[in-house]
Amino acid sequence: MTVDTSSTGDAGVGAGAEQDIAAAVAAGESVLSRRFGSPITLVSPEDLAGSGPATVVRARVVSSSFALPRTLVIKHYPEVPAPGEPDSFAQEAVSYQLFTALSPDERMCPELLAHDGRDRVLVLEDLGRTATLEDKLSARDSRAAERALLSWARSLGRLHANTAGREADFNALLRRLGGPAKSDHGDVDELCARVPSLIQDRLGIPVPDPVLDAVTYAVEQSRSSAFRAFSPVELSPDNNLVTGEGVRFLDFEYGCVRSALVDAANLRLPFANWPDALALPAGMSEAMIAAWRAEVAGVWPAFADDEALAGHLTTSELLRVWLISGEELGALDLSRHAAPVSREAALVTWWRDLAKHAGYVRMTAVSEFSSKVAAALAARLGPHADLAFYPAFR
């Protein structure tokens, strides 16, 4: 789910959307009135154009005797999932509950002001019409983009550090709201198993056994009980607001507790699961890793060791590149002569980077194999195989 925080009103909203907005406002008023024991009226709703299952609305609070902010954000989930299916409302409500129990400087997200499982609604602090990380990357100010990226990495590290050891709390809250959390184990195993044949069929490169062993180890690391912390899962720059207190995370519809190293792969492959991911300048990824590490090393002292951290990150990077290749390699048109879309160029860049990083940590088989894959992709894609930089760095 992404939220358009630049919305200025509901002009042009269709009748169906108007009904959804009205339902969200009514649900918000209901939960606030029960929470504070007195009627609270919300006016001037603005559709924030959430792309997920929730209707997302900003509304103004009519004057009241309660210490409420002037404006609030309401997320309403009208659809109830089928029994046994993951519930985005439950995932997000529990995620915000987990953070709202922390002090404001530990929160890294808007404060949850009220929620209700019956109405399937969340009422959140409104962080205002501030720029997203995507906005910073799309503008023409490289210094501002660098500051925002480092702030994002620090906020991710603080999010991990502040929620380490809280898995039992998260699961207990989720059970109370009727969970269950979605497990990706089956999907990951199935996808990992598909990749060798895809690479063989599309690129003519057999996958050596040592590489398969490294992938198996990477999957095991991702499921390890070590380094577990809360993850927003959808780490996309359009889901992060750049505020005066640092970057804040917005979207927890898939929030869960998992290895922090799964998220940390995004420091090597920034926003790789975002369809519009582009390249960062040399040294930026390393600076982001340093910012993240400074926040988590106190909780996980193993990350203070350069060699250990590099090994962990490269293993996570391998798994992320492997899974993305499984998702996208089969769909790429490697025979055409037109300039490829950015996802094709991204695969070249990420396999090249993996080859370099694997070489640094003496994962020789992975490094050699990654170089072959990157070269084969680049040869088929031609002169347009280099991934473009974000506009801020062009």
Coordinates of C-alpha atoms in Angstrom, one line a residue:
M1 CA 0.0 0.0 0.0
T2 CA 1.2 3.5 -0.8
V3 CA -0.3 6.7 0.3
D4 CA -0.4 10.0 -1.6
T5 CA 0.2 12.5 1.1
S6 CA 0.0 15.4 -1.4
S7 CA -3.7 15.1 -1.8
T8 CA -5.5 18.4 -1.6
G9 CA -9.1 17.3 -1.5
D10 CA -11.6 14.9 -2.9
A11 CA -12.3 16.7 -6.2
G12 CA -13.0 14.2 -8.9
V13 CA -13.7 11.4 -6.6
G14 CA -16.3 9.0 -7.9
A15 CA -19.5 7.9 -6.2
G16 CA -18.0 4.6 -5.0
A17 CA -15.0 6.4 -3.6
E18 CA -17.2 8.9 -1.9
Q19 CA -19.1 6.1 -0.2
D20 CA -15.8 4.5 0.9
I21 CA -14.6 7.8 2.3
A22 CA -17.9 8.4 4.2
A23 CA -17.6 4.9 5.6
A24 CA -14.1 5.5 6.7
V25 CA -15.0 8.8 8.4
A26 CA -18.0 7.2 10.2
A27 CA -15.8 4.3 11.4
G28 CA -13.2 6.8 12.6
E29 CA -15.8 8.9 14.5
S30 CA -17.2 5.7 16.1
V31 CA -13.9 4.4 17.4
L32 CA -12.8 7.9 18.6
S33 CA -16.1 8.5 20.4
R34 CA -15.9 5.1 22.2
R35 CA -12.2 5.7 23.0
F36 CA -12.8 9.1 24.6
G37 CA -16.4 8.6 25.9
S38 CA -17.9 11.5 24.0
P39 CA -19.0 12.3 20.4
I40 CA -16.2 13.4 18.2
T41 CA -16.9 14.8 14.7
L42 CA -14.6 14.6 11.7
V43 CA -15.0 17.0 8.8
S44 CA -13.3 17.9 5.5
P45 CA -12.2 14.4 4.5
E46 CA -9.4 14.1 1.9
D47 CA -8.8 10.9 0.0
L48 CA -5.1 9.9 0.4
A49 CA -5.4 7.4 -2.4
G50 CA -4.2 4.2 -0.6
S51 CA -3.3 1.5 -3.2
G52 CA -4.0 -1.4 -0.8
P53 CA -7.2 -2.8 0.7
A54 CA -7.7 0.1 3.0
T55 CA -9.5 3.4 2.4
V56 CA -7.0 6.1 3.7
V57 CA -8.5 9.5 4.6
R58 CA -7.2 12.6 6.3
A59 CA -9.9 14.5 8.2
R60 CA -10.1 17.5 10.5
V61 CA -11.3 17.2 14.1
V62 CA -14.1 19.6 15.0
S63 CA -13.2 21.5 18.2
S64 CA -13.3 19.2 21.2
S65 CA -12.3 19.1 24.8
F66 CA -9.8 16.3 24.2
A67 CA -6.1 16.7 23.4
L68 CA -6.5 15.5 19.9
P69 CA -4.4 16.7 16.9
R70 CA -6.2 19.1 14.5
T71 CA -6.1 16.5 11.7
L72 CA -6.0 12.7 11.8
V73 CA -5.4 9.9 9.3
I74 CA -8.0 7.1 9.1
K75 CA -7.4 3.7 7.6
H76 CA -10.5 1.6 7.1
Y77 CA -10.5 -2.0 6.0
P78 CA -14.1 -2.8 5.0
E79 CA -13.4 -6.3 3.6
V80 CA -13.0 -9.2 5.9
P81 CA -10.6 -11.9 4.7
A82 CA -11.6 -15.5 4.3
P83 CA -10.9 -17.8 7.4
G84 CA -7.3 -18.7 7.6
E85 CA -6.1 -16.0 5.2
P86 CA -3.7 -13.2 6.4
D87 CA -5.5 -10.1 7.5
S88 CA -3.9 -6.8 6.5
F89 CA -5.9 -4.9 9.2
A90 CA -4.7 -7.2 11.9
Q91 CA -1.1 -7.0 10.7
E92 CA -1.2 -3.2 10.6
A93 CA -3.1 -2.7 13.9
V94 CA -0.7 -5.0 15.8
S95 CA 2.3 -3.3 14.2
Y96 CA 1.1 0.1 15.3
Q97 CA 0.2 -1.2 18.8
L98 CA 3.8 -2.6 19.1
F99 CA 5.3 0.8 18.3
T100 CA 2.8 2.9 20.2
A101 CA 3.9 1.1 23.4
L102 CA 7.4 2.6 22.8
S103 CA 8.4 6.2 23.7
P104 CA 8.0 8.8 20.9
D105 CA 11.7 8.9 20.0
E106 CA 11.7 5.1 19.6
R107 CA 8.6 4.9 17.4
M108 CA 9.7 5.5 13.8
C109 CA 6.1 5.7 12.7
P110 CA 2.9 7.7 13.4
E111 CA 1.2 7.2 16.7
L112 CA -1.8 4.9 16.9
L113 CA -4.6 7.0 18.6
A114 CA -7.4 4.5 18.4
H115 CA -8.3 1.2 16.6
D116 CA -11.2 -1.2 16.6
G117 CA -11.4 -4.8 15.3
R118 CA -15.2 -4.6 14.9
D119 CA -15.1 -1.6 12.6
R120 CA -11.7 -2.6 11.2
V121 CA -10.4 0.9 11.5
L122 CA -7.2 2.6 12.6
V123 CA -6.9 6.3 13.6
L124 CA -3.4 7.6 13.3
E125 CA -1.3 10.7 14.0
D126 CA -1.1 12.9 10.9
L127 CA 2.5 13.6 10.0
G128 CA 1.4 16.2 7.5
R129 CA 2.0 17.1 3.9
T130 CA 5.7 16.3 4.0
A131 CA 7.9 14.9 1.2
T132 CA 8.3 11.1 0.8
L133 CA 11.7 9.5 0.3
E134 CA 10.5 8.9 -3.3
D135 CA 10.1 12.7 -3.7
K136 CA 13.6 13.3 -2.5
L137 CA 15.0 10.7 -5.0
S138 CA 13.0 12.2 -7.8
A139 CA 14.0 15.8 -7.2
R140 CA 17.2 17.4 -8.5
D141 CA 18.9 17.9 -5.1
S142 CA 21.6 15.2 -4.6
R143 CA 22.5 16.5 -1.1
A144 CA 18.9 16.3 0.1
A145 CA 18.5 12.8 -1.4
E146 CA 21.7 11.7 0.4
R147 CA 20.5 13.0 3.7
A148 CA 17.2 11.3 3.3
L149 CA 18.7 8.0 2.4
L150 CA 21.0 8.1 5.4
S151 CA 18.0 9.1 7.6
W152 CA 16.1 6.1 6.2
A153 CA 18.9 3.7 7.0
R154 CA 19.2 5.1 10.5
S155 CA 15.4 4.9 11.0
L156 CA 15.5 1.3 9.8
G157 CA 18.3 0.5 12.2
R158 CA 16.4 2.1 15.1
L159 CA 13.2 0.3 14.2
H160 CA 15.1 -3.0 14.3
A161 CA 17.0 -2.2 17.5
N162 CA 13.8 -1.0 19.3
T163 CA 11.8 -4.1 18.5
A164 CA 14.5 -6.8 18.9
G165 CA 13.2 -9.4 21.4
R166 CA 9.6 -8.3 20.9
E167 CA 8.4 -11.2 18.8
A168 CA 6.3 -12.8 21.6
D169 CA 4.6 -9.5 22.2
F170 CA 3.8 -9.1 18.5
N171 CA 2.4 -12.6 18.2
A172 CA 0.3 -12.3 21.3
L173 CA -1.2 -9.0 20.0
L174 CA -1.9 -10.7 16.6
R175 CA -3.7 -13.6 18.2
R176 CA -5.8 -11.2 20.1
L177 CA -6.9 -9.6 16.8
G178 CA -7.5 -12.9 15.1
G179 CA -4.2 -13.1 13.0
P180 CA -2.8 -15.3 11.6
A181 CA 0.4 -13.9 10.1
K182 CA 1.3 -15.1 6.6
S183 CA 4.3 -17.4 6.4
D184 CA 6.4 -17.1 3.3
H185 CA 8.3 -20.3 3.8
G186 CA 6.4 -22.3 1.2
D187 CA 6.6 -19.5 -1.4
V188 CA 10.3 -19.0 -0.8
D189 CA 11.2 -22.7 -1.0
E190 CA 9.2 -23.1 -4.2
L191 CA 10.7 -20.0 -5.8
C192 CA 14.2 -20.9 -4.9
A193 CA 13.8 -24.3 -6.4
R194 CA 12.7 -22.7 -9.7
V195 CA 15.7 -20.5 -10.2
P196 CA 18.3 -23.0 -11.4
S197 CA 16.2 -24.2 -14.3
L198 CA 15.3 -20.6 -15.2
I199 CA 18.9 -19.6 -15.4
Q200 CA 19.8 -22.7 -17.3
D201 CA 17.0 -22.3 -19.8
R202 CA 17.2 -18.5 -20.3
L203 CA 20.9 -17.9 -20.0
G204 CA 22.5 -21.4 -20.6
I205 CA 24.4 -21.3 -17.4
P206 CA 24.3 -24.3 -15.0
V207 CA 24.2 -23.6 -11.3
P208 CA 27.1 -25.3 -9.4
D209 CA 26.4 -27.2 -6.3
P210 CA 28.3 -24.8 -4.1
V211 CA 26.0 -22.0 -5.2
L212 CA 23.0 -24.1 -4.4
D213 CA 24.5 -24.8 -1.0
A214 CA 25.0 -21.1 -0.4
V215 CA 21.4 -20.4 -1.3
T216 CA 20.2 -23.1 1.1
Y217 CA 22.3 -21.5 3.8
A218 CA 20.9 -18.0 3.0
V219 CA 17.3 -19.3 3.4
E220 CA 18.3 -20.9 6.7
Q221 CA 19.8 -17.5 7.8
S222 CA 16.6 -15.7 6.9
R223 CA 14.6 -18.0 9.2
S224 CA 17.1 -18.1 12.1
S225 CA 16.1 -17.1 15.6
A226 CA 19.1 -14.7 15.6
F227 CA 18.7 -11.0 14.8
R228 CA 14.9 -11.0 14.7
A229 CA 13.0 -7.8 14.9
F230 CA 10.0 -6.1 13.4
S231 CA 9.9 -5.5 9.6
P232 CA 7.5 -3.3 7.6
V233 CA 8.2 -5.8 4.8
E234 CA 7.3 -3.3 2.1
L235 CA 10.4 -1.2 2.1
S236 CA 9.6 1.2 -0.7
P237 CA 10.6 4.9 -0.8
D238 CA 7.0 5.9 -1.4
N239 CA 6.0 4.5 2.0
N240 CA 8.4 6.7 4.0
L241 CA 7.9 10.3 5.0
V242 CA 11.0 12.6 5.5
T243 CA 10.2 14.6 8.6
G244 CA 12.2 16.9 10.8
E245 CA 12.7 14.1 13.2
G246 CA 13.9 11.7 10.5
V247 CA 12.3 9.3 8.1
R248 CA 9.1 7.7 9.3
F249 CA 7.6 4.4 8.1
L250 CA 3.9 4.4 7.1
D251 CA 2.8 1.1 5.7
F252 CA 2.5 -2.0 8.0
E253 CA -0.1 -4.1 6.1
Y254 CA 2.4 -6.9 5.8
G255 CA 4.3 -6.1 9.1
C256 CA 5.8 -9.0 10.8
V257 CA 8.8 -10.1 12.9
R258 CA 11.6 -11.7 10.9
S259 CA 15.4 -11.6 10.6
A260 CA 16.6 -8.0 10.4
L261 CA 19.1 -9.2 7.8
V262 CA 16.2 -9.7 5.3
D263 CA 15.5 -6.0 5.5
A264 CA 19.3 -5.1 5.6
A265 CA 19.6 -6.6 2.1
N266 CA 17.9 -3.4 0.9
L267 CA 21.1 -1.6 2.0
R268 CA 23.0 -3.5 -0.7
L269 CA 20.1 -3.6 -3.2
P270 CA 18.2 -0.4 -2.3
F271 CA 14.4 -0.9 -2.6
A272 CA 14.9 -3.8 -5.0
N273 CA 11.3 -5.1 -4.6
W274 CA 10.0 -1.6 -5.6
P275 CA 9.1 -1.7 -9.4
D276 CA 10.7 1.7 -9.9
A277 CA 14.1 0.9 -8.2
L278 CA 17.0 2.7 -9.8
A279 CA 20.8 3.0 -9.1
L280 CA 22.6 4.9 -6.3
P281 CA 26.0 6.6 -6.7
A282 CA 29.2 4.8 -5.6
G283 CA 29.6 4.8 -1.9
M284 CA 26.0 5.5 -1.0
S285 CA 25.2 1.9 -0.1
E286 CA 28.2 1.7 2.2
A287 CA 27.2 4.9 3.9
M288 CA 23.7 3.6 4.5
I289 CA 25.1 0.3 5.9
A290 CA 27.2 2.3 8.3
A291 CA 24.2 4.4 9.4
W292 CA 22.1 1.2 10.0
R293 CA 24.9 -0.5 11.8
A294 CA 25.4 2.3 14.2
E295 CA 21.9 1.8 15.5
V296 CA 21.9 -2.0 15.7
A297 CA 25.4 -2.9 16.9
G298 CA 24.5 -2.2 20.5
V299 CA 21.7 -4.8 20.4
W300 CA 23.6 -7.3 18.2
P301 CA 27.4 -7.0 19.0
A302 CA 28.2 -9.4 16.2
F303 CA 27.5 -6.7 13.7
A304 CA 30.4 -4.6 15.1
D305 CA 32.8 -7.1 13.5
D306 CA 33.4 -6.0 9.9
E307 CA 34.0 -9.5 8.5
A308 CA 31.0 -11.0 10.2
L309 CA 28.7 -8.2 9.1
A310 CA 29.9 -8.4 5.5
G311 CA 29.3 -12.2 5.4
H312 CA 25.8 -11.8 6.8
L313 CA 24.9 -9.0 4.4
T314 CA 26.3 -10.9 1.4
T315 CA 24.3 -14.0 2.3
S316 CA 21.1 -11.9 2.5
E317 CA 22.0 -10.1 -0.7
L318 CA 22.4 -13.5 -2.4
L319 CA 18.9 -14.6 -1.3
R320 CA 17.3 -11.3 -2.4
V321 CA 18.9 -11.4 -5.9
W322 CA 18.0 -15.1 -6.2
L323 CA 14.4 -14.6 -5.3
I324 CA 14.0 -11.5 -7.6
S325 CA 15.5 -13.5 -10.4
G326 CA 13.0 -16.3 -9.8
E327 CA 10.1 -13.8 -9.9
E328 CA 11.2 -11.8 -13.0
L329 CA 13.8 -13.7 -15.1
G330 CA 11.2 -15.9 -16.8
A331 CA 9.1 -12.8 -17.9
L332 CA 12.0 -10.9 -19.4
D333 CA 12.2 -10.6 -23.2
L334 CA 15.9 -11.1 -23.7
S335 CA 15.6 -11.4 -27.5
R336 CA 14.4 -8.0 -28.4
H337 CA 16.6 -5.2 -29.6
A338 CA 14.8 -2.3 -28.0
A339 CA 16.1 -0.7 -24.8
P340 CA 15.2 -2.8 -21.8
V341 CA 13.0 -1.6 -19.0
S342 CA 14.8 -0.7 -15.8
R343 CA 14.0 -4.1 -14.1
E344 CA 16.1 -5.9 -16.7
A345 CA 19.0 -3.5 -16.2
A346 CA 18.5 -3.8 -12.5
L347 CA 19.1 -7.5 -12.6
V348 CA 22.4 -6.9 -14.4
T349 CA 23.5 -4.4 -11.7
W350 CA 22.5 -6.6 -8.8
W351 CA 24.2 -9.7 -10.1
R352 CA 27.3 -7.6 -10.8
D353 CA 27.3 -6.2 -7.3
L354 CA 26.7 -9.6 -5.8
A355 CA 29.8 -10.9 -7.6
K356 CA 31.9 -8.1 -6.2
H357 CA 30.6 -8.4 -2.6
A358 CA 30.9 -12.2 -2.7
G359 CA 34.5 -11.9 -3.8
Y360 CA 35.2 -9.6 -0.8
V361 CA 34.0 -12.3 1.7
R362 CA 35.7 -15.2 -0.2
M363 CA 32.4 -16.8 -1.4
T364 CA 34.3 -17.7 -4.6
A365 CA 31.7 -20.0 -6.2
V366 CA 29.0 -17.4 -5.7
S367 CA 31.2 -14.6 -7.1
E368 CA 32.2 -16.5 -10.2
F369 CA 28.7 -17.6 -10.9
S370 CA 27.2 -14.2 -10.4
S371 CA 29.8 -12.7 -12.8
K372 CA 28.7 -15.2 -15.4
V373 CA 25.0 -14.4 -14.9
A374 CA 25.6 -10.6 -15.0
A375 CA 27.7 -11.0 -18.2
A376 CA 25.1 -13.2 -19.9
L377 CA 22.3 -10.8 -19.1
A378 CA 24.3 -7.7 -20.2
A379 CA 25.3 -9.4 -23.5
R380 CA 21.7 -10.1 -24.3
L381 CA 20.4 -6.7 -23.3
G382 CA 23.1 -4.8 -25.2
P383 CA 24.3 -1.2 -24.5
H384 CA 21.3 -0.3 -22.4
A385 CA 22.1 -2.8 -19.6
D386 CA 23.4 -0.2 -17.1
L387 CA 20.8 0.8 -14.6
A388 CA 20.0 4.5 -14.6
F389 CA 20.5 6.6 -11.5
Y390 CA 17.7 8.2 -9.6
P391 CA 17.0 11.7 -10.9
A392 CA 18.6 13.3 -7.8
F393 CA 22.0 11.8 -8.8
R394 CA 22.0 12.3 -12.5

